[in-house]
Tab-separated table of C-alpha atoms in Angstrom:
chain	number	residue	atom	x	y	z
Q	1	UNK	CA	182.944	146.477	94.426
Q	2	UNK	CA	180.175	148.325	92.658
Q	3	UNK	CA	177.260	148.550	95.483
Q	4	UNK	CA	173.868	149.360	95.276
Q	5	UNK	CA	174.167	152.373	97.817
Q	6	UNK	CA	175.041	156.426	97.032
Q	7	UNK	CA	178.959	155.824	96.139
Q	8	UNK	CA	180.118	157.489	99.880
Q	9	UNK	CA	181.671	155.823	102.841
Q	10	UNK	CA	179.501	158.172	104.914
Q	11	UNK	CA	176.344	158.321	102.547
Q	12	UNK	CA	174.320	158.798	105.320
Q	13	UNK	CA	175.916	161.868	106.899
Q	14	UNK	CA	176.036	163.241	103.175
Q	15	UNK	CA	171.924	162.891	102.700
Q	16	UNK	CA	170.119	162.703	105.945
Q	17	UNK	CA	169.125	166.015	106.960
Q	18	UNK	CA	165.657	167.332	108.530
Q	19	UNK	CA	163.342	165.949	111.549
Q	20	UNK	CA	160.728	163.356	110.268
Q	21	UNK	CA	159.053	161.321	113.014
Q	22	UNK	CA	159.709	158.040	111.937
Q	23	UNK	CA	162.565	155.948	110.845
Q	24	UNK	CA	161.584	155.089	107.062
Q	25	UNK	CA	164.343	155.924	104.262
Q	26	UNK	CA	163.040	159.322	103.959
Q	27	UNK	CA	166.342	162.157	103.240
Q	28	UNK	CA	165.017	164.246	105.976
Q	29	UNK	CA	165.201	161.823	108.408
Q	30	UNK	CA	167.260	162.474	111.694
Q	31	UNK	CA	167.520	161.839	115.362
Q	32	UNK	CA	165.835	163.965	117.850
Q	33	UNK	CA	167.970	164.582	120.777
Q	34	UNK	CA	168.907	161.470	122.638
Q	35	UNK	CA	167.651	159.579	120.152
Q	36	UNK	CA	169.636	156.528	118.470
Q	37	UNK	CA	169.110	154.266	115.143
Q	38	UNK	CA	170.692	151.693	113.423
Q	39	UNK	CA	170.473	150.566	109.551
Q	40	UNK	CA	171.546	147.263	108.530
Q	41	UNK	CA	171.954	146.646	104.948
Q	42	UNK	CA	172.703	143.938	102.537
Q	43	UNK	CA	173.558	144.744	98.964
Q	44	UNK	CA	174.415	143.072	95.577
Q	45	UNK	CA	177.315	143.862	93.167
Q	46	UNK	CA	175.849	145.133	89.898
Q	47	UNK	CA	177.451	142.769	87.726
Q	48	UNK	CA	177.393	139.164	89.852
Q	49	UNK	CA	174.645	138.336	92.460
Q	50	UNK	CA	177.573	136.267	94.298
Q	51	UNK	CA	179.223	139.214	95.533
Q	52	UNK	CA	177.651	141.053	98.262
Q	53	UNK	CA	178.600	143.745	100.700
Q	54	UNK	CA	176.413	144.167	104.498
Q	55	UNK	CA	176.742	147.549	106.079
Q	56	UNK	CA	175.864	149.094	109.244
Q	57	UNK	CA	174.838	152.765	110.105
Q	58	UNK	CA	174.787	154.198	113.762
Q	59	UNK	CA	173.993	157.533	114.850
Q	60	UNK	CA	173.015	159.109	117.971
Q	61	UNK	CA	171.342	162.869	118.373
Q	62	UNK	CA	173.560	164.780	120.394
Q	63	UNK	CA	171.228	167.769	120.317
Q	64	UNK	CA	167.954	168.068	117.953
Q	65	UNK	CA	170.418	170.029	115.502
Q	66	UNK	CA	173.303	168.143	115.649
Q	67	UNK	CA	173.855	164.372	115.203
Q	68	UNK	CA	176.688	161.756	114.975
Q	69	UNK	CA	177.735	158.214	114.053
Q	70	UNK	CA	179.811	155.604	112.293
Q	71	UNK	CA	179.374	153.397	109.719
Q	72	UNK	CA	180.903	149.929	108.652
Q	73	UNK	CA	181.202	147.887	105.551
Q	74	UNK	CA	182.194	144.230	104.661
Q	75	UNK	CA	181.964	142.447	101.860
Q	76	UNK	CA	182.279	138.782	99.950
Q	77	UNK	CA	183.189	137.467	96.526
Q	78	UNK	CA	181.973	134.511	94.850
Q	79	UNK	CA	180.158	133.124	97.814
Q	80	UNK	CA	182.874	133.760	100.551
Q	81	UNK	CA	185.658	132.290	98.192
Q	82	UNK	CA	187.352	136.310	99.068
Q	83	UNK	CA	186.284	138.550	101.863
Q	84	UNK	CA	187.486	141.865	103.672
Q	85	UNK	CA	186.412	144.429	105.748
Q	86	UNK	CA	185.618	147.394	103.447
Q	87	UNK	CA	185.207	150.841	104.874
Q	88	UNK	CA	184.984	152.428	108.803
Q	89	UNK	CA	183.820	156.170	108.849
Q	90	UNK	CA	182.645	158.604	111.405
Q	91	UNK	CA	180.755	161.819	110.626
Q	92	UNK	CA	178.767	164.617	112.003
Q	93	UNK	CA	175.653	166.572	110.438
Q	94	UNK	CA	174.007	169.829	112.105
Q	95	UNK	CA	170.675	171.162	111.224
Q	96	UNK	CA	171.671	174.713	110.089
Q	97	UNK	CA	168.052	175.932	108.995
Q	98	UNK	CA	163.835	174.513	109.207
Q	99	UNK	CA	161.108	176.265	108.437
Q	100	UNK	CA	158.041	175.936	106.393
Q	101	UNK	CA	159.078	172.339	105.576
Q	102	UNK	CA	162.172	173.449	104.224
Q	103	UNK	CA	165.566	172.119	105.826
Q	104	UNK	CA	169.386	172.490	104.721
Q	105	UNK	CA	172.195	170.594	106.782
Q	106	UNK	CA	176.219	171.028	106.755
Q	107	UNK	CA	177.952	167.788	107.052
Q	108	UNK	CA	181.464	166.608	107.897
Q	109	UNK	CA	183.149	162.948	107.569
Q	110	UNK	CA	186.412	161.003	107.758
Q	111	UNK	CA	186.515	157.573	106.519
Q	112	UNK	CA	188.674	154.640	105.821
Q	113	UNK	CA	188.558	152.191	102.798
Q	114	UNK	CA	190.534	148.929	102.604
Q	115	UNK	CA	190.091	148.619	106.201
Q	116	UNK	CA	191.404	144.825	106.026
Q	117	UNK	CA	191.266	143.844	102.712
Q	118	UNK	CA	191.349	140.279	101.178
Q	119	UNK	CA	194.825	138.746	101.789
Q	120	UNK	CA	196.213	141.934	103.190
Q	121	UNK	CA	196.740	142.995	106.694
Q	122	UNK	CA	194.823	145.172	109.042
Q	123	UNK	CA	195.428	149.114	107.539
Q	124	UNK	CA	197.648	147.662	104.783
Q	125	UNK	CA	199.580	150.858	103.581
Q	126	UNK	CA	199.335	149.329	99.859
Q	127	UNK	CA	195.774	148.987	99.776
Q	128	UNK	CA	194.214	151.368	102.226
Q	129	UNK	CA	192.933	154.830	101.175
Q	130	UNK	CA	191.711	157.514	103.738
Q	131	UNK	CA	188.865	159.707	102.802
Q	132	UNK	CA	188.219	163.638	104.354
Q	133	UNK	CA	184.345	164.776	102.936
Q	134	UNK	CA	182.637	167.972	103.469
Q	135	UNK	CA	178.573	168.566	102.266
Q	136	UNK	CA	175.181	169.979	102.447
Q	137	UNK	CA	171.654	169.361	101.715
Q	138	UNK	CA	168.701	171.221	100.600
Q	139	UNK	CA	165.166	169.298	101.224
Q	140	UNK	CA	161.804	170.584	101.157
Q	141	UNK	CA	158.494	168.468	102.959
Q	142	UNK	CA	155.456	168.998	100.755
Q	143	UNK	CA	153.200	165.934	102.549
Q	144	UNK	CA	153.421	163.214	101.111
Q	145	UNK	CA	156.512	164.007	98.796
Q	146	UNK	CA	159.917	164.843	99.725
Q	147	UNK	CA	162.943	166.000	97.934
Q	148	UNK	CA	166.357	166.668	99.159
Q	149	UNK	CA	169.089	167.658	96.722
Q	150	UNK	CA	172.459	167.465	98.161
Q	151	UNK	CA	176.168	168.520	96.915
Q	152	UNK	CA	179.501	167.202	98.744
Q	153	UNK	CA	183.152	167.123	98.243
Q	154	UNK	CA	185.761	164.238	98.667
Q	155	UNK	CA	189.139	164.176	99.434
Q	156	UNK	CA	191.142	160.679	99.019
Q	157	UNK	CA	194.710	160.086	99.584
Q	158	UNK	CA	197.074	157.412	100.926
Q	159	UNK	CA	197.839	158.742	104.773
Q	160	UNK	CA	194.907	160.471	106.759
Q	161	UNK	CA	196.939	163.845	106.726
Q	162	UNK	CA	198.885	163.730	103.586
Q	163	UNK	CA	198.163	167.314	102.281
Q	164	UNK	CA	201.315	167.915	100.809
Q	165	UNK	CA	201.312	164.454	98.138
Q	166	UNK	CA	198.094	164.592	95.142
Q	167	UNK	CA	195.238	163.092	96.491
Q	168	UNK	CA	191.729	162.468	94.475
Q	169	UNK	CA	189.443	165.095	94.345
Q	170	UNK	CA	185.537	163.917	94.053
Q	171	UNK	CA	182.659	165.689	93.194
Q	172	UNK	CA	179.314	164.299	94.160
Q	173	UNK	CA	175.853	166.061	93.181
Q	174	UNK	CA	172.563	163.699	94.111
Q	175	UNK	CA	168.777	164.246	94.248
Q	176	UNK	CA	166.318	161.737	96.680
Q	177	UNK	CA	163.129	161.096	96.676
Q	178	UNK	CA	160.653	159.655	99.208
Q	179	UNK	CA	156.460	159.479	98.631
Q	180	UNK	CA	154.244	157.704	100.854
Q	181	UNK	CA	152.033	155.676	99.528
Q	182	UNK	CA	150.022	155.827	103.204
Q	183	UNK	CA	150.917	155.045	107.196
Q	184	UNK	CA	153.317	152.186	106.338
Q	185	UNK	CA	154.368	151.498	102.427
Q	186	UNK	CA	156.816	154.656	100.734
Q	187	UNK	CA	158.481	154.112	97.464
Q	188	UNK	CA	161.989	155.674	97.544
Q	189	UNK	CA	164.667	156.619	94.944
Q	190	UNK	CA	167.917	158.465	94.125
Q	191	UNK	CA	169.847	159.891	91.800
Q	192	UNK	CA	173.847	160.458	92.141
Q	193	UNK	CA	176.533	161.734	90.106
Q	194	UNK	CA	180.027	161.374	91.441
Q	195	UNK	CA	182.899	162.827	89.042
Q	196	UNK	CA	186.465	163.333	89.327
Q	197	UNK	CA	187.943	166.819	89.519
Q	198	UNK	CA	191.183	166.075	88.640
Q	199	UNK	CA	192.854	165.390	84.608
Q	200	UNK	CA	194.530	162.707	86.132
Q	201	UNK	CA	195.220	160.275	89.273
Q	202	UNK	CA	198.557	160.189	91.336
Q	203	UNK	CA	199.644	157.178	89.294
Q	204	UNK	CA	199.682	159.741	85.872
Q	205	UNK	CA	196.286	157.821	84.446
Q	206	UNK	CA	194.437	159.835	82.398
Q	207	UNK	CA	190.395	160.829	84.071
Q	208	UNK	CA	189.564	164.244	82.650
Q	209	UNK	CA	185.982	163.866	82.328
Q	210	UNK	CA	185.626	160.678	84.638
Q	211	UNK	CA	182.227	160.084	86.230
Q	212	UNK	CA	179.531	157.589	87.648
Q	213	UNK	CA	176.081	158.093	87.806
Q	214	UNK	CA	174.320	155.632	90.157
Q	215	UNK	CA	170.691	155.805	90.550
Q	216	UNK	CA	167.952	153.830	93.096
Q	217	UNK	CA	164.538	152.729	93.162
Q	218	UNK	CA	162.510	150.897	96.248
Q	219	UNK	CA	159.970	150.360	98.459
Q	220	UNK	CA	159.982	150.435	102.282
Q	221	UNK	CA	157.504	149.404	104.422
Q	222	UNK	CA	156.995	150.932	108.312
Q	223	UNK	CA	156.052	148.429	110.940
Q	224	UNK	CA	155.740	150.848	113.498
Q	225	UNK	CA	157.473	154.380	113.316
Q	226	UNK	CA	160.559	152.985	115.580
Q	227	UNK	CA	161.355	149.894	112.613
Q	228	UNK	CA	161.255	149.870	108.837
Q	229	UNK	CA	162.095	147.143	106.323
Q	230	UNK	CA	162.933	148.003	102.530
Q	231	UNK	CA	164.018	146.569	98.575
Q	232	UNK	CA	165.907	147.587	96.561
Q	233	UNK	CA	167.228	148.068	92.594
Q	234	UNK	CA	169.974	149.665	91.609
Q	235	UNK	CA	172.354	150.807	87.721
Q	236	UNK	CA	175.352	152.502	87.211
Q	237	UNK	CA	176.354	154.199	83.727
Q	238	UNK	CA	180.055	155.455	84.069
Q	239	UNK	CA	182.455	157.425	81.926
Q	240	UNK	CA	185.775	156.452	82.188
Q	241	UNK	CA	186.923	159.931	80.595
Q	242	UNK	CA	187.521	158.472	77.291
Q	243	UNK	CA	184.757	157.776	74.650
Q	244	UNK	CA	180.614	157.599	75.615
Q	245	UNK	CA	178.887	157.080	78.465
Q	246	UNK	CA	178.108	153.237	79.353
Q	247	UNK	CA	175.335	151.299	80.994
Q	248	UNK	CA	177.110	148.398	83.398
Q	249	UNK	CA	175.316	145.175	82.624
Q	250	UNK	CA	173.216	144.093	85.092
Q	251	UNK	CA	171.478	145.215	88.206
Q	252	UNK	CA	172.135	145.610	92.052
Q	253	UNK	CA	169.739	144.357	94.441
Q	254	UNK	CA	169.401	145.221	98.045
Q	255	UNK	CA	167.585	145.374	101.619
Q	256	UNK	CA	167.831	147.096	104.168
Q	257	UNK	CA	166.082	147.060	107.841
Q	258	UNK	CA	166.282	150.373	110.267
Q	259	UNK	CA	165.761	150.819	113.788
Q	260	UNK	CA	165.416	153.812	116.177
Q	261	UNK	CA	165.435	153.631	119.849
């Protein structure tokens, strides 16, 4: 299912880097020592507004440098005609520099896709992939503006330790953006191009060249600097390694609400 979120299981361990002091979709964002959130979201596919995925982000500050969490995913098809339990992941980030506004994080993650899939069973070996990701991020404050480029590699295979069999090498490269508009409305947006590194998958199909890019617009709004609420729009243009780059019909919509505590 194409979603309206960063193409990651752990997307938020891949892009959430420096201290802000409120919960509000902003890349720096992190917890402060002790601290907790939660995001819920609830997101379109790009091509039929009947299929929808919800997801859930944890994360707790273990120190004001170093945070970790989990993150689910479920999905629907055709109004509940198919569903599954997508993806489980845990991850860690740690603040490795901030000064002067600028921040950069190192990020680790292990994640599961498939997790129970439509008419399969918990874990199915047929249809569930495990995914190893390592990552950093660059962001700078400048006020009102913020930026945060960030770079991270995937690993994908069919056993969590299967080193010795091909696996799927990913590339991701993204950009965020968050501007505040004053205390409580933002407008938000991403860019991110994920690319495979390999000429071709385990099964001998041919992706030399293959690549999404997947980008985000929105606006969030702040209730209070513990809760946020935001929408969401979303369009992918993929390369399938052969011939030009295409536009998938239609847009992804989405919402999300966040939490700290």
């Amino acid at each position: 299912m194409k979603k309206l979120a960063l193409t990651s299981l752990m997307a938020v361990f891949a892009v959430s880097a420096a201290s802000a002091a409120a919960i509000n979709d902003n890349p720096l964002y992190r917890p402060m020592q002790g601290q907790a959130y939660s995001v819920t979201g609830l997101e379109s596919h790009s091509k039929s507004t009947s299929d929808w995925v919800a997801t859930e982000e944890l994360a707790y500050g273990v120190t004001d440098k170093l945070a970790i969490g989990m993150e689910l995913s479920a999905s629907e098809s055709n109004w509940f005609d198919q569903s599954g339990i997508d993806t489980f992941g845990i991850g860690a980030n740690y603040r490795v520099f901030e000064q002067n506004g600028w921040a950069v994080d190192v990020m680790g993650s292990y994640g599961l896709y498939g997790v129970l899939p439509y008419g399969g069973s918990f874990l199915d070996k047929d249809a569930t992939v495990y995914l190893w990701t390592v990552g950093a991020q660059v962001g700078k404050d400048f006020g009102k503006l913020t930026l945060a480029g960030h770079v991270a590699m995937d690993y994908v295979n069919s056993e969590s330790f299967n080193w010795n069999d091909d696996g799927i090498h990913q590339v991701r490269l993204g950009l965020d953006g968050f501007l505040a508009l004053d205390d409580n409305w933002a407008l938000v947006g991403g860019v991110e191009y994920t690319g495979i590194a390999d000429d071709e998958l385990p099964n001998g199909t041919k992706v030399e060249n293959a690549g999404t890019w997947t980008g985000t617009v929105g606006v969030n709004y702040n209730f209070c600097d513990n809760t946020f609420v935001g929408a969401y729009v979303g369009r992918e243009m993929s390369h399938t390694g052969a011939g030009e780059w295409s536009t998938d019909a239609g847009f992804a919509f989405g919402a999300k609400f966040g939490a700290q505590f």
